[in-house]
């Protein structure tokens, strides 16, 4: 097993606000069109948004092992492609055309219906009426500080960039063993069977190097995504994670110390037996959110609620100002260059 890379000079981080996501998948499509439209990458979604509580992508996403428990690696598996959802070959005419049966399940050209795919549980939700609920969960590679993927590679094909902590795969060194994909507890590594190599989110590092925010951040109409270096103590990410403590890691029990953080969902109150709001209970079971975001979730939600109430009374709230992001450029940290402007500059070489 390879040894972990040293701590980088600074760490790229992202914060996703689950209270603002529309589930529109603009982020997923922005990533798909930019990075994964080549042969062998058809079924890759380096960025994916799933409805929770749902099984996620791949199916039953958090049950495939990997990561660490008590400091020791947990054996993991790499689910088969069908559990991620293959790239379907839709028969539009058979599904929706004049002879189509307006099938509830879309049909492929071989007459079969797909059985699983990205965000398969879209808007299904959980809970029992009137306590139904759902929220959207965005996932990319979290550039973990204790990257189980990197540590599992016998070829040292994965490396952590010294300048920003981004984890990359050296495609020349990769032999396609998929130990990294087994070891990632978030299942954020894909396999390109055309090229027999592992591939994953690269945090849009070529854009970052040009001062441009990642495509998923820039294309998000919900102003959900904040990007920055954690060392910037005046930045959104630092303030949300360390000052206000409302941005939490996903499944911290996996032990990989991810550098993507989530503002947990603040759901409406549950109802009491008289059909009135019970202000002591959320509609989302506390245990579920704690399993997802760790023991800090209760305090984080209490802080968000208190600051919302302050703001509603007309009092200033730094936290609400950060989360609302009235000027969307404030989400971008130091990566405020407009890619369209860069394209207009004469190309070198
Ligand atoms: Fe590695 Fe998975 Fe962490 Fe990304 S999310 S750094 S692939 S362990
Ligand atoms: Fe959510 Fe933004 Fe992605 Fe749309 S683009 S799914 S709002 S994170």
Short mmCIF file of C-alpha atoms and ligand atoms in Angstrom, two decimals:
data_model
loop_
_atom_site.label_atom_id
_atom_site.label_comp_id
_atom_site.label_asym_id
_atom_site.label_seq_id
_atom_site.Cartn_x
_atom_site.Cartn_y
_atom_site.Cartn_z
CA UNK A 1 0.00 0.00 0.00
CA UNK A 2 1.23 3.48 -0.89
CA UNK A 3 1.88 6.08 1.80
CA UNK A 4 -0.24 9.21 2.08
CA UNK A 5 0.97 12.39 0.38
CA UNK A 6 2.22 15.26 2.55
CA UNK A 7 -0.15 18.08 3.50
CA UNK A 8 -0.49 20.54 0.61
CA UNK A 9 0.46 24.23 0.87
CA UNK A 10 -3.24 25.08 0.65
CA UNK A 11 -6.42 23.09 0.21
CA UNK A 12 -9.15 23.60 -2.36
CA UNK A 13 -12.56 23.24 -0.71
CA UNK A 14 -16.17 23.43 -1.73
CA UNK A 15 -19.32 23.97 0.30
CA UNK A 16 -22.72 22.90 -1.07
CA UNK A 17 -25.86 24.42 0.48
CA UNK A 18 -28.50 21.68 0.49
CA UNK A 19 -31.22 24.22 1.25
CA UNK A 20 -30.90 25.83 -2.16
CA UNK A 21 -30.44 22.96 -4.63
CA UNK A 22 -33.16 22.69 -7.30
CA UNK A 23 -32.13 19.23 -8.49
CA UNK A 24 -31.80 20.65 -12.01
CA UNK A 25 -28.57 18.74 -12.83
CA UNK A 26 -27.09 21.78 -14.62
CA UNK A 27 -23.91 21.01 -12.69
CA UNK A 28 -23.95 17.39 -13.89
CA UNK A 29 -24.48 18.42 -17.51
CA UNK A 30 -21.83 21.16 -17.32
CA UNK A 31 -19.32 18.55 -16.14
CA UNK A 32 -20.50 15.90 -18.60
CA UNK A 33 -20.17 18.14 -21.65
CA UNK A 34 -16.79 19.47 -20.54
CA UNK A 35 -14.98 16.33 -19.39
CA UNK A 36 -16.76 13.03 -20.00
CA UNK A 37 -18.15 13.03 -23.53
CA UNK A 38 -15.44 10.79 -25.02
CA UNK A 39 -15.90 7.10 -25.94
CA UNK A 40 -15.63 4.91 -22.84
CA UNK A 41 -16.96 7.70 -20.63
CA UNK A 42 -20.64 7.43 -21.57
CA UNK A 43 -21.81 6.28 -18.16
CA UNK A 44 -19.50 8.57 -16.16
CA UNK A 45 -21.04 11.32 -14.03
CA UNK A 46 -18.11 12.87 -12.17
CA UNK A 47 -20.71 15.23 -10.69
CA UNK A 48 -24.07 13.72 -9.81
CA UNK A 49 -27.06 14.96 -7.80
CA UNK A 50 -29.28 12.38 -6.13
CA UNK A 51 -32.57 12.67 -4.27
CA UNK A 52 -32.21 11.69 -0.64
CA UNK A 53 -33.25 9.64 1.19
CA UNK A 54 -32.65 7.42 -1.80
CA UNK A 55 -30.16 4.81 -2.87
CA UNK A 56 -27.95 7.22 -4.81
CA UNK A 57 -25.43 6.55 -7.56
CA UNK A 58 -24.23 3.80 -7.71
CA UNK A 59 -27.18 1.95 -6.22
CA UNK A 60 -27.04 1.91 -2.41
CA UNK A 61 -24.04 4.21 -2.71
CA UNK A 62 -22.79 4.19 0.88
CA UNK A 63 -22.88 0.41 1.38
CA UNK A 64 -19.94 -0.70 -0.76
CA UNK A 65 -17.18 -0.34 1.81
CA UNK A 66 -13.90 1.53 1.52
CA UNK A 67 -12.54 4.36 3.65
CA UNK A 68 -11.33 3.76 7.20
CA UNK A 69 -12.71 2.63 10.52
CA UNK A 70 -10.62 3.10 13.67
CA UNK A 71 -7.77 4.14 11.39
CA UNK A 72 -7.74 0.87 9.50
CA UNK A 73 -8.74 0.51 5.83
CA UNK A 74 -12.19 -1.00 5.29
CA UNK A 75 -12.34 -3.50 2.39
CA UNK A 76 -14.54 -2.20 -0.41
CA UNK A 77 -16.03 -3.36 -3.68
CA UNK A 78 -16.43 -1.64 -7.03
CA UNK A 79 -20.09 -2.05 -8.03
CA UNK A 80 -20.83 -3.29 -11.58
CA UNK A 81 -21.61 -0.67 -14.22
CA UNK A 82 -25.32 -1.53 -14.19
CA UNK A 83 -25.49 -0.22 -10.61
CA UNK A 84 -24.16 3.15 -11.72
CA UNK A 85 -26.56 3.17 -14.66
CA UNK A 86 -25.34 2.51 -18.16
CA UNK A 87 -25.66 4.98 -21.01
CA UNK A 88 -29.08 4.04 -22.34
CA UNK A 89 -30.05 3.83 -25.97
CA UNK A 90 -33.56 5.31 -25.72
CA UNK A 91 -36.17 4.41 -28.32
CA UNK A 92 -38.03 7.72 -28.33
CA UNK A 93 -40.65 6.60 -30.86
CA UNK A 94 -41.50 3.41 -28.94
CA UNK A 95 -41.72 5.33 -25.70
CA UNK A 96 -43.48 8.52 -26.73
CA UNK A 97 -44.32 8.24 -30.43
CA UNK A 98 -47.74 7.76 -32.07
CA UNK A 99 -47.56 3.98 -31.60
CA UNK A 100 -45.90 4.31 -28.24
CA UNK A 101 -47.79 3.42 -25.12
CA UNK A 102 -46.52 6.50 -23.27
CA UNK A 103 -44.74 3.87 -21.24
CA UNK A 104 -44.13 4.67 -17.62
CA UNK A 105 -40.73 3.03 -18.06
CA UNK A 106 -38.67 4.37 -20.98
CA UNK A 107 -37.85 1.78 -23.64
CA UNK A 108 -34.51 1.07 -25.26
CA UNK A 109 -34.12 -0.07 -28.86
CA UNK A 110 -33.87 -3.71 -27.76
CA UNK A 111 -37.31 -3.41 -26.12
CA UNK A 112 -36.03 -3.57 -22.56
CA UNK A 113 -36.36 -0.88 -19.92
CA UNK A 114 -33.37 0.36 -17.92
CA UNK A 115 -33.43 -0.82 -14.31
CA UNK A 116 -31.15 1.68 -12.62
CA UNK A 117 -29.46 4.97 -13.34
CA UNK A 118 -28.18 8.24 -11.93
CA UNK A 119 -30.73 9.86 -9.58
CA UNK A 120 -33.07 6.88 -10.13
CA UNK A 121 -35.03 7.86 -7.01
CA UNK A 122 -35.69 11.36 -8.35
CA UNK A 123 -38.13 13.22 -6.07
CA UNK A 124 -39.41 9.99 -4.47
CA UNK A 125 -38.55 11.20 -1.01
CA UNK A 126 -39.00 9.47 2.31
CA UNK A 127 -41.09 9.62 5.46
CA UNK A 128 -44.79 8.93 5.88
CA UNK A 129 -47.40 11.58 4.97
CA UNK A 130 -47.72 14.24 6.34
CA UNK A 131 -44.05 13.96 7.29
CA UNK A 132 -42.78 13.42 3.73
CA UNK A 133 -39.47 15.00 2.84
CA UNK A 134 -36.59 14.91 0.42
CA UNK A 135 -33.51 16.90 -0.44
CA UNK A 136 -30.90 16.79 -3.16
CA UNK A 137 -27.35 15.66 -2.50
CA UNK A 138 -24.56 16.72 -4.87
CA UNK A 139 -21.48 14.52 -5.10
CA UNK A 140 -18.09 15.00 -6.70
CA UNK A 141 -14.68 13.74 -5.66
CA UNK A 142 -14.05 15.42 -2.31
CA UNK A 143 -10.23 15.62 -2.62
CA UNK A 144 -10.01 13.96 0.78
CA UNK A 145 -7.16 14.79 3.16
CA UNK A 146 -6.90 11.07 3.93
CA UNK A 147 -7.59 9.76 0.44
CA UNK A 148 -8.31 6.04 0.64
CA UNK A 149 -8.18 5.88 -3.17
CA UNK A 150 -4.61 7.15 -3.31
CA UNK A 151 -3.43 4.98 -0.47
CA UNK A 152 -4.88 1.83 -2.12
CA UNK A 153 -3.05 2.20 -5.44
CA UNK A 154 -0.04 -0.15 -5.76
CA UNK A 155 1.19 1.83 -8.80
CA UNK A 156 1.23 5.24 -7.04
CA UNK A 157 -0.83 6.42 -9.98
CA UNK A 158 -2.86 8.75 -7.78
CA UNK A 159 -1.23 11.85 -6.35
CA UNK A 160 -2.21 14.88 -4.28
CA UNK A 161 -1.17 18.22 -5.73
CA UNK A 162 1.12 20.15 -3.43
CA UNK A 163 -0.32 23.51 -4.53
CA UNK A 164 -4.01 22.85 -3.82
CA UNK A 165 -4.61 19.32 -2.50
CA UNK A 166 -6.47 18.16 -5.62
CA UNK A 167 -6.24 14.37 -6.08
CA UNK A 168 -5.45 13.34 -9.65
CA UNK A 169 -4.85 10.05 -11.47
CA UNK A 170 -1.77 9.77 -13.67
CA UNK A 171 -3.29 7.94 -16.65
CA UNK A 172 0.14 6.81 -17.83
CA UNK A 173 0.78 5.01 -14.55
CA UNK A 174 -2.74 3.59 -14.09
CA UNK A 175 -3.05 -0.10 -15.00
CA UNK A 176 -6.80 -0.25 -14.38
CA UNK A 177 -6.67 -2.45 -11.28
CA UNK A 178 -9.57 -0.44 -9.70
CA UNK A 179 -8.25 -0.75 -6.15
CA UNK A 180 -8.82 3.01 -5.88
CA UNK A 181 -12.47 2.62 -6.88
CA UNK A 182 -12.94 -0.11 -4.30
CA UNK A 183 -11.29 2.00 -1.60
CA UNK A 184 -13.29 5.22 -2.18
CA UNK A 185 -16.25 5.01 0.23
CA UNK A 186 -18.17 7.60 -1.82
CA UNK A 187 -17.75 5.59 -5.05
CA UNK A 188 -16.54 8.61 -6.99
CA UNK A 189 -14.13 6.75 -9.27
CA UNK A 190 -15.23 5.30 -12.61
CA UNK A 191 -13.62 2.77 -14.94
CA UNK A 192 -13.03 3.52 -18.61
CA UNK A 193 -13.21 0.07 -20.21
CA UNK A 194 -12.12 1.43 -23.62
CA UNK A 195 -8.81 2.63 -22.16
CA UNK A 196 -8.62 0.28 -19.13
CA UNK A 197 -7.97 3.15 -16.72
CA UNK A 198 -9.68 4.68 -13.68
CA UNK A 199 -11.04 8.22 -14.07
CA UNK A 200 -12.67 10.73 -11.75
CA UNK A 201 -13.48 14.39 -11.14
CA UNK A 202 -10.40 16.58 -11.59
CA UNK A 203 -11.89 19.66 -9.86
CA UNK A 204 -11.61 21.46 -13.23
CA UNK A 205 -7.94 22.11 -12.39
CA UNK A 206 -7.13 23.60 -15.83
CA UNK A 207 -9.88 26.18 -15.22
CA UNK A 208 -8.64 26.89 -11.68
CA UNK A 209 -5.16 27.51 -13.04
CA UNK A 210 -6.67 30.15 -15.34
CA UNK A 211 -8.58 31.75 -12.45
CA UNK A 212 -11.93 30.27 -13.57
CA UNK A 213 -14.27 28.48 -11.15
CA UNK A 214 -15.18 24.82 -11.79
CA UNK A 215 -17.95 24.36 -14.37
CA UNK A 216 -20.35 22.87 -11.82
CA UNK A 217 -19.96 25.99 -9.65
CA UNK A 218 -20.36 28.55 -12.44
CA UNK A 219 -23.35 26.81 -14.04
CA UNK A 220 -25.37 26.38 -10.84
CA UNK A 221 -28.53 28.54 -11.03
CA UNK A 222 -29.29 27.87 -7.37
CA UNK A 223 -26.12 29.57 -6.06
CA UNK A 224 -25.56 26.37 -4.09
CA UNK A 225 -21.82 25.96 -4.56
CA UNK A 226 -19.06 27.91 -2.85
CA UNK A 227 -15.43 27.31 -3.83
CA UNK A 228 -12.27 28.67 -2.20
CA UNK A 229 -9.06 27.72 -0.45
CA UNK A 230 -9.60 26.81 3.19
CA UNK A 231 -6.64 29.02 4.14
CA UNK A 232 -8.62 32.15 3.13
CA UNK A 233 -10.07 33.05 6.51
CA UNK A 234 -12.21 35.81 5.01
CA UNK A 235 -13.72 33.44 2.44
CA UNK A 236 -17.13 31.76 2.44
CA UNK A 237 -15.81 28.22 2.84
CA UNK A 238 -13.68 28.97 5.89
CA UNK A 239 -16.46 30.97 7.54
CA UNK A 240 -19.15 28.34 6.86
CA UNK A 241 -16.98 25.43 8.05
CA UNK A 242 -14.92 26.92 10.89
CA UNK A 243 -16.54 30.17 12.03
CA UNK A 244 -20.26 29.38 11.78
CA UNK A 245 -19.82 25.58 11.85
CA UNK A 246 -22.82 25.05 9.58
CA UNK A 247 -20.98 23.21 6.77
CA UNK A 248 -20.24 19.58 7.57
CA UNK A 249 -18.48 16.65 5.87
CA UNK A 250 -20.56 13.90 4.30
CA UNK A 251 -20.40 10.58 6.15
CA UNK A 252 -17.46 11.60 8.36
CA UNK A 253 -17.50 8.05 9.76
CA UNK A 254 -15.82 6.95 6.52
CA UNK A 255 -12.63 8.50 7.89
CA UNK A 256 -11.24 10.03 4.68
CA UNK A 257 -11.56 13.68 5.82
CA UNK A 258 -13.30 15.01 2.70
CA UNK A 259 -12.82 18.61 1.56
CA UNK A 260 -16.36 19.04 0.27
CA UNK A 261 -18.75 20.21 2.98
CA UNK A 262 -22.55 20.45 3.14
CA UNK A 263 -24.93 22.92 4.74
CA UNK A 264 -27.58 20.44 5.98
CA UNK A 265 -31.24 20.73 4.98
CA UNK A 266 -33.51 22.68 7.30
CA UNK A 267 -36.89 20.98 6.80
CA UNK A 268 -40.32 22.28 7.85
CA UNK A 269 -41.49 21.28 11.31
CA UNK A 270 -43.30 18.00 11.88
CA UNK A 271 -47.04 18.11 12.69
CA UNK A 272 -48.54 17.20 16.04
CA UNK A 273 -51.70 15.10 16.42
CA UNK A 274 -53.86 18.23 16.14
CA UNK A 275 -52.35 18.91 12.71
CA UNK A 276 -50.38 21.93 13.94
CA UNK A 277 -46.65 22.51 13.61
CA UNK A 278 -44.61 20.92 16.40
CA UNK A 279 -41.72 23.36 16.68
CA UNK A 280 -39.64 20.86 18.63
CA UNK A 281 -39.40 18.33 15.79
CA UNK A 282 -38.11 18.43 12.22
CA UNK A 283 -39.79 16.46 9.48
CA UNK A 284 -36.45 14.81 8.67
CA UNK A 285 -35.54 12.20 11.29
CA UNK A 286 -32.62 13.54 13.30
CA UNK A 287 -30.85 10.18 13.25
CA UNK A 288 -30.79 10.18 9.45
CA UNK A 289 -29.12 13.60 9.22
CA UNK A 290 -26.68 12.66 11.95
CA UNK A 291 -25.69 9.53 10.06
CA UNK A 292 -25.15 11.63 6.92
CA UNK A 293 -23.37 14.66 8.40
CA UNK A 294 -22.13 13.64 11.83
CA UNK A 295 -22.85 14.81 15.36
CA UNK A 296 -22.54 18.55 14.56
CA UNK A 297 -25.73 18.56 12.50
CA UNK A 298 -28.14 19.43 15.31
CA UNK A 299 -26.15 22.51 16.32
CA UNK A 300 -25.66 23.52 12.67
CA UNK A 301 -29.41 23.44 12.02
CA UNK A 302 -30.09 25.38 15.23
CA UNK A 303 -27.60 28.05 14.13
CA UNK A 304 -29.15 28.37 10.67
CA UNK A 305 -32.66 28.61 12.16
CA UNK A 306 -31.59 31.29 14.66
CA UNK A 307 -29.86 33.37 11.98
CA UNK A 308 -32.87 33.06 9.67
CA UNK A 309 -35.10 34.38 12.41
CA UNK A 310 -32.69 37.26 13.03
CA UNK A 311 -32.73 38.11 9.37
CA UNK A 312 -36.54 37.91 9.28
CA UNK A 313 -36.64 40.48 12.08
CA UNK A 314 -34.57 42.80 9.89
CA UNK A 315 -31.37 42.34 11.89
CA UNK A 316 -28.05 41.84 10.07
CA UNK A 317 -26.74 38.29 9.71
CA UNK A 318 -23.37 37.53 8.19
CA UNK A 319 -24.35 33.87 7.86
CA UNK A 320 -27.50 34.63 5.88
CA UNK A 321 -25.59 37.07 3.66
CA UNK A 322 -23.03 34.35 2.85
CA UNK A 323 -25.66 31.69 2.18
CA UNK A 324 -27.88 33.97 0.07
CA UNK A 325 -24.89 35.15 -2.03
CA UNK A 326 -26.67 38.16 -3.56
CA UNK A 327 -23.67 38.72 -5.82
CA UNK A 328 -22.97 35.33 -7.33
CA UNK A 329 -19.31 36.20 -7.87
CA UNK A 330 -18.95 35.93 -4.10
CA UNK A 331 -19.39 32.15 -4.47
CA UNK A 332 -16.29 31.85 -6.60
CA UNK A 333 -13.50 32.63 -4.12
CA UNK A 334 -10.40 33.66 -6.07
CA UNK A 335 -11.70 32.03 -9.29
CA UNK A 336 -13.64 34.98 -10.69
CA UNK A 337 -12.33 35.03 -14.27
CA UNK A 338 -15.02 34.73 -16.93
CA UNK A 339 -14.09 31.83 -19.26
CA UNK A 340 -15.67 33.68 -22.19
CA UNK A 341 -13.22 36.55 -21.68
CA UNK A 342 -10.27 34.12 -21.62
CA UNK A 343 -11.42 32.59 -24.89
CA UNK A 344 -11.26 36.00 -26.55
CA UNK A 345 -7.62 36.46 -25.61
CA UNK A 346 -5.11 35.48 -28.31
CA UNK A 347 -3.90 31.92 -27.79
CA UNK A 348 -0.23 31.40 -27.09
CA UNK A 349 1.84 29.03 -29.12
FE1 LIG B 1 -10.44 9.53 -3.28
FE2 LIG B 1 -13.05 9.11 -3.10
FE3 LIG B 1 -11.90 10.91 -1.48
FE4 LIG B 1 -12.13 11.42 -4.12
S1 LIG B 1 -13.83 11.16 -2.67
S2 LIG B 1 -10.27 11.72 -2.83
S3 LIG B 1 -11.91 9.39 -5.02
S4 LIG B 1 -11.53 8.70 -1.48
FE1 LIG B 2 -28.40 21.75 -7.53
FE2 LIG B 2 -26.96 23.76 -8.60
FE3 LIG B 2 -26.53 21.25 -9.41
FE4 LIG B 2 -28.85 22.51 -10.11
S1 LIG B 2 -26.75 23.07 -10.74
S2 LIG B 2 -28.61 20.38 -9.33
S3 LIG B 2 -29.19 23.76 -8.26
S4 LIG B 2 -26.15 22.06 -7.34
#
